Amino acid sequence: MTTALLGKEVEDFKKSIDDIVEVLKNTDEKTLYVKPSAPEWSAMQIVSHVIEAVDFWVAELEALLIVPGAKWGRNHEQARRLAAVEESVVAQLSKETAITSLQNLVPKVEAALAKVKEEDLAKTAPSYNPHFDGKPLSFLIDHLIVKHVVGHHGQIVRHLAKVQ
């Protein structure tokens, strides 16, 4: 990945956020909280996860730009991650608040990516998640911010198809 490709990453991220917002706007609010099955998340749980995860990964990216080589990341048991999808927490998240929060992620990601220099993209660091250990900063941007949101858009659509 080069900094020239970061523009495409921003566009892909924006499109995915816009796609999720469009799905939310076109779905009855009650339906957004219905889980397809006991182990699966509702659409709103997925949205809450996206909001929390992008905030988390942007903060990690910005920290690594300041302290290159610092240990970064988390595992699937991290408390903040789990709290974001807890049904009692998600029940307090309105459709309008979710839409605003999603839209606010776009300038946050744009601002963070504007700080990235070409030489930053190849820098590596240890991670709390062994699957991400030693991955370059470009991985954090591409997989944990951009493709993560793209994938969750598809998940939201699939889950809503099961409950509508």
PDB file of C-alpha atoms in Angstrom:
ATOM      1  CA  MET A   1       0.000   0.000   0.000  1.00  0.00           C
ATOM      2  CA  THR A   2       1.159   3.505  -0.767  1.00  0.00           C
ATOM      3  CA  THR A   3      -0.153   6.834   0.452  1.00  0.00           C
ATOM      4  CA  ALA A   4      -1.701   7.238  -3.018  1.00  0.00           C
ATOM      5  CA  LEU A   5      -3.837   4.192  -2.225  1.00  0.00           C
ATOM      6  CA  LEU A   6      -5.002   5.790   1.024  1.00  0.00           C
ATOM      7  CA  GLY A   7      -7.352   7.943  -1.053  1.00  0.00           C
ATOM      8  CA  LYS A   8      -9.033   4.788  -2.323  1.00  0.00           C
ATOM      9  CA  GLU A   9      -9.169   3.436   1.221  1.00  0.00           C
ATOM     10  CA  VAL A  10     -10.955   6.615   2.351  1.00  0.00           C
ATOM     11  CA  GLU A  11     -13.424   6.344  -0.550  1.00  0.00           C
ATOM     12  CA  ASP A  12     -14.122   2.667   0.206  1.00  0.00           C
ATOM     13  CA  PHE A  13     -14.622   3.507   3.875  1.00  0.00           C
ATOM     14  CA  LYS A  14     -16.991   6.401   3.071  1.00  0.00           C
ATOM     15  CA  LYS A  15     -18.994   4.224   0.679  1.00  0.00           C
ATOM     16  CA  SER A  16     -19.393   1.489   3.277  1.00  0.00           C
ATOM     17  CA  ILE A  17     -20.519   3.977   5.917  1.00  0.00           C
ATOM     18  CA  ASP A  18     -22.971   5.501   3.414  1.00  0.00           C
ATOM     19  CA  ASP A  19     -24.243   2.007   2.558  1.00  0.00           C
ATOM     20  CA  ILE A  20     -24.801   1.146   6.228  1.00  0.00           C
ATOM     21  CA  VAL A  21     -26.550   4.483   6.836  1.00  0.00           C
ATOM     22  CA  GLU A  22     -28.818   3.842   3.842  1.00  0.00           C
ATOM     23  CA  VAL A  23     -29.759   0.408   5.206  1.00  0.00           C
ATOM     24  CA  LEU A  24     -30.550   1.929   8.598  1.00  0.00           C
ATOM     25  CA  LYS A  25     -32.660   4.695   7.082  1.00  0.00           C
ATOM     26  CA  ASN A  26     -34.659   2.162   5.047  1.00  0.00           C
ATOM     27  CA  THR A  27     -35.268  -0.289   7.889  1.00  0.00           C
ATOM     28  CA  ASP A  28     -37.933  -0.074  10.568  1.00  0.00           C
ATOM     29  CA  GLU A  29     -36.195   0.791  13.829  1.00  0.00           C
ATOM     30  CA  LYS A  30     -37.646  -2.187  15.760  1.00  0.00           C
ATOM     31  CA  THR A  31     -36.300  -4.593  13.135  1.00  0.00           C
ATOM     32  CA  LEU A  32     -32.766  -3.321  13.711  1.00  0.00           C
ATOM     33  CA  TYR A  33     -32.776  -4.831  17.224  1.00  0.00           C
ATOM     34  CA  VAL A  34     -34.012  -8.305  16.224  1.00  0.00           C
ATOM     35  CA  LYS A  35     -31.379 -11.039  16.376  1.00  0.00           C
ATOM     36  CA  PRO A  36     -31.538 -13.670  13.600  1.00  0.00           C
ATOM     37  CA  SER A  37     -30.680 -16.341  16.192  1.00  0.00           C
ATOM     38  CA  ALA A  38     -29.432 -16.479  19.781  1.00  0.00           C
ATOM     39  CA  PRO A  39     -25.694 -16.468  18.951  1.00  0.00           C
ATOM     40  CA  GLU A  40     -25.941 -13.874  16.160  1.00  0.00           C
ATOM     41  CA  TRP A  41     -25.868 -10.124  16.625  1.00  0.00           C
ATOM     42  CA  SER A  42     -28.760  -7.881  15.666  1.00  0.00           C
ATOM     43  CA  ALA A  43     -28.143  -5.255  12.987  1.00  0.00           C
ATOM     44  CA  MET A  44     -27.892  -2.603  15.703  1.00  0.00           C
ATOM     45  CA  GLN A  45     -25.360  -4.678  17.647  1.00  0.00           C
ATOM     46  CA  ILE A  46     -23.264  -4.821  14.473  1.00  0.00           C
ATOM     47  CA  VAL A  47     -23.606  -1.053  14.039  1.00  0.00           C
ATOM     48  CA  SER A  48     -22.599  -0.460  17.657  1.00  0.00           C
ATOM     49  CA  HIS A  49     -19.591  -2.722  17.137  1.00  0.00           C
ATOM     50  CA  VAL A  50     -18.584  -0.803  13.980  1.00  0.00           C
ATOM     51  CA  ILE A  51     -18.779   2.539  15.797  1.00  0.00           C
ATOM     52  CA  GLU A  52     -16.710   1.283  18.731  1.00  0.00           C
ATOM     53  CA  ALA A  53     -14.206  -0.637  16.592  1.00  0.00           C
ATOM     54  CA  VAL A  54     -13.440   2.223  14.212  1.00  0.00           C
ATOM     55  CA  ASP A  55     -12.950   4.582  17.181  1.00  0.00           C
ATOM     56  CA  PHE A  56     -10.624   2.032  18.767  1.00  0.00           C
ATOM     57  CA  TRP A  57      -8.557   1.309  15.635  1.00  0.00           C
ATOM     58  CA  VAL A  58      -8.222   4.977  14.707  1.00  0.00           C
ATOM     59  CA  ALA A  59      -6.903   5.693  18.212  1.00  0.00           C
ATOM     60  CA  GLU A  60      -4.449   2.784  17.856  1.00  0.00           C
ATOM     61  CA  LEU A  61      -3.316   4.092  14.457  1.00  0.00           C
ATOM     62  CA  GLU A  62      -2.741   7.593  15.812  1.00  0.00           C
ATOM     63  CA  ALA A  63      -0.839   6.224  18.813  1.00  0.00           C
ATOM     64  CA  LEU A  64       1.417   4.134  16.566  1.00  0.00           C
ATOM     65  CA  LEU A  65       2.203   7.210  14.489  1.00  0.00           C
ATOM     66  CA  ILE A  66       3.413   8.918  17.676  1.00  0.00           C
ATOM     67  CA  VAL A  67       5.107   5.867  19.239  1.00  0.00           C
ATOM     68  CA  PRO A  68       6.174   3.570  16.390  1.00  0.00           C
ATOM     69  CA  GLY A  69       6.822   0.010  17.485  1.00  0.00           C
ATOM     70  CA  ALA A  70       4.583   0.180  20.566  1.00  0.00           C
ATOM     71  CA  LYS A  71       2.497  -2.893  21.319  1.00  0.00           C
ATOM     72  CA  TRP A  72      -0.975  -2.379  19.859  1.00  0.00           C
ATOM     73  CA  GLY A  73      -4.374  -3.994  19.435  1.00  0.00           C
ATOM     74  CA  ARG A  74      -6.642  -6.192  21.512  1.00  0.00           C
ATOM     75  CA  ASN A  75      -8.254  -9.592  21.542  1.00  0.00           C
ATOM     76  CA  HIS A  76     -11.923 -10.560  21.292  1.00  0.00           C
ATOM     77  CA  GLU A  77     -12.365 -10.450  25.083  1.00  0.00           C
ATOM     78  CA  GLN A  78     -11.497  -6.770  25.477  1.00  0.00           C
ATOM     79  CA  ALA A  79     -14.103  -5.180  27.763  1.00  0.00           C
ATOM     80  CA  ARG A  80     -14.877  -2.124  25.627  1.00  0.00           C
ATOM     81  CA  ARG A  81     -15.465  -4.349  22.584  1.00  0.00           C
ATOM     82  CA  LEU A  82     -17.797  -6.639  24.520  1.00  0.00           C
ATOM     83  CA  ALA A  83     -19.686  -3.747  26.129  1.00  0.00           C
ATOM     84  CA  ALA A  84     -20.427  -2.208  22.724  1.00  0.00           C
ATOM     85  CA  VAL A  85     -22.500  -5.232  21.686  1.00  0.00           C
ATOM     86  CA  GLU A  86     -24.150  -5.903  25.047  1.00  0.00           C
ATOM     87  CA  GLU A  87     -27.905  -5.928  24.394  1.00  0.00           C
ATOM     88  CA  SER A  88     -28.692  -3.565  27.288  1.00  0.00           C
ATOM     89  CA  VAL A  89     -26.213  -1.036  25.892  1.00  0.00           C
ATOM     90  CA  VAL A  90     -27.396  -1.422  22.293  1.00  0.00           C
ATOM     91  CA  ALA A  91     -31.037  -0.983  23.370  1.00  0.00           C
ATOM     92  CA  GLN A  92     -30.115   2.599  24.361  1.00  0.00           C
ATOM     93  CA  LEU A  93     -28.712   3.355  20.890  1.00  0.00           C
ATOM     94  CA  SER A  94     -31.365   4.985  18.703  1.00  0.00           C
ATOM     95  CA  LYS A  95     -31.356   4.740  14.941  1.00  0.00           C
ATOM     96  CA  GLU A  96     -30.729   8.489  14.598  1.00  0.00           C
ATOM     97  CA  THR A  97     -27.832   8.433  17.080  1.00  0.00           C
ATOM     98  CA  ALA A  98     -26.332   5.442  15.276  1.00  0.00           C
ATOM     99  CA  ILE A  99     -26.576   7.224  11.923  1.00  0.00           C
ATOM    100  CA  THR A 100     -24.944  10.371  13.299  1.00  0.00           C
ATOM    101  CA  SER A 101     -22.194   8.342  14.999  1.00  0.00           C
ATOM    102  CA  LEU A 102     -21.478   6.426  11.789  1.00  0.00           C
ATOM    103  CA  GLN A 103     -21.326   9.624   9.733  1.00  0.00           C
ATOM    104  CA  ASN A 104     -18.973  11.195  12.289  1.00  0.00           C
ATOM    105  CA  LEU A 105     -16.516   8.342  11.716  1.00  0.00           C
ATOM    106  CA  VAL A 106     -15.755   9.562   8.190  1.00  0.00           C
ATOM    107  CA  PRO A 107     -13.971  12.825   9.112  1.00  0.00           C
ATOM    108  CA  LYS A 108     -12.267  11.013  12.004  1.00  0.00           C
ATOM    109  CA  VAL A 109     -10.804   8.399   9.639  1.00  0.00           C
ATOM    110  CA  GLU A 110      -9.918  11.055   7.041  1.00  0.00           C
ATOM    111  CA  ALA A 111      -8.055  13.087   9.662  1.00  0.00           C
ATOM    112  CA  ALA A 112      -6.143  10.063  10.937  1.00  0.00           C
ATOM    113  CA  LEU A 113      -5.160   8.865   7.467  1.00  0.00           C
ATOM    114  CA  ALA A 114      -4.014  12.383   6.535  1.00  0.00           C
ATOM    115  CA  LYS A 115      -1.303  12.004   9.199  1.00  0.00           C
ATOM    116  CA  VAL A 116       0.105   8.814   7.656  1.00  0.00           C
ATOM    117  CA  LYS A 117       3.314   9.154   5.669  1.00  0.00           C
ATOM    118  CA  GLU A 118       4.542   6.699   3.067  1.00  0.00           C
ATOM    119  CA  GLU A 119       7.275   5.361   5.361  1.00  0.00           C
ATOM    120  CA  ASP A 120       4.730   4.755   8.155  1.00  0.00           C
ATOM    121  CA  LEU A 121       2.829   2.157   6.130  1.00  0.00           C
ATOM    122  CA  ALA A 122       5.562  -0.478   6.316  1.00  0.00           C
ATOM    123  CA  LYS A 123       6.341  -0.010  10.014  1.00  0.00           C
ATOM    124  CA  THR A 124       5.589  -3.032  12.156  1.00  0.00           C
ATOM    125  CA  ALA A 125       4.968  -3.528  15.849  1.00  0.00           C
ATOM    126  CA  PRO A 126       4.067  -6.303  18.275  1.00  0.00           C
ATOM    127  CA  SER A 127       0.360  -6.829  18.929  1.00  0.00           C
ATOM    128  CA  TYR A 128      -1.751  -8.109  21.794  1.00  0.00           C
ATOM    129  CA  ASN A 129      -3.489 -10.275  19.195  1.00  0.00           C
ATOM    130  CA  PRO A 130      -1.025 -12.950  18.012  1.00  0.00           C
ATOM    131  CA  HIS A 131      -2.702 -13.025  14.576  1.00  0.00           C
ATOM    132  CA  PHE A 132      -1.744  -9.356  14.071  1.00  0.00           C
ATOM    133  CA  ASP A 133       1.725  -9.516  15.618  1.00  0.00           C
ATOM    134  CA  GLY A 134       4.319  -7.888  13.388  1.00  0.00           C
ATOM    135  CA  LYS A 135       1.780  -6.697  10.796  1.00  0.00           C
ATOM    136  CA  PRO A 136       2.546  -3.393   9.087  1.00  0.00           C
ATOM    137  CA  LEU A 137       0.546  -0.244   9.741  1.00  0.00           C
ATOM    138  CA  SER A 138      -1.007  -0.691   6.297  1.00  0.00           C
ATOM    139  CA  PHE A 139      -2.701  -3.850   7.651  1.00  0.00           C
ATOM    140  CA  LEU A 140      -4.329  -1.893  10.474  1.00  0.00           C
ATOM    141  CA  ILE A 141      -5.709   0.620   7.960  1.00  0.00           C
ATOM    142  CA  ASP A 142      -6.760  -1.823   5.255  1.00  0.00           C
ATOM    143  CA  HIS A 143      -8.099  -4.726   7.306  1.00  0.00           C
ATOM    144  CA  LEU A 144      -9.103  -3.366  10.699  1.00  0.00           C
ATOM    145  CA  ILE A 145     -10.621  -0.068   9.594  1.00  0.00           C
ATOM    146  CA  VAL A 146     -11.676  -0.241   5.923  1.00  0.00           C
ATOM    147  CA  LYS A 147     -12.366  -3.920   5.152  1.00  0.00           C
ATOM    148  CA  HIS A 148     -13.789  -4.407   8.638  1.00  0.00           C
ATOM    149  CA  VAL A 149     -16.546  -1.887   7.910  1.00  0.00           C
ATOM    150  CA  VAL A 150     -17.097  -3.236   4.378  1.00  0.00           C
ATOM    151  CA  GLY A 151     -17.550  -6.737   5.801  1.00  0.00           C
ATOM    152  CA  HIS A 152     -19.960  -5.613   8.485  1.00  0.00           C
ATOM    153  CA  HIS A 153     -22.150  -3.865   5.903  1.00  0.00           C
ATOM    154  CA  GLY A 154     -22.629  -7.250   4.243  1.00  0.00           C
ATOM    155  CA  GLN A 155     -23.299  -8.867   7.613  1.00  0.00           C
ATOM    156  CA  ILE A 156     -25.988  -6.283   8.427  1.00  0.00           C
ATOM    157  CA  VAL A 157     -27.725  -6.932   5.101  1.00  0.00           C
ATOM    158  CA  ARG A 158     -27.596 -10.722   5.625  1.00  0.00           C
ATOM    159  CA  HIS A 159     -28.914 -10.491   9.177  1.00  0.00           C
ATOM    160  CA  LEU A 160     -31.757  -8.182   8.223  1.00  0.00           C
ATOM    161  CA  ALA A 161     -32.769 -10.554   5.406  1.00  0.00           C
ATOM    162  CA  LYS A 162     -33.196 -13.286   8.045  1.00  0.00           C
ATOM    163  CA  VAL A 163     -35.459 -11.191  10.315  1.00  0.00           C
ATOM    164  CA  GLN A 164     -37.620  -9.255   7.835  1.00  0.00           C
TER     165      GLN A 164
END
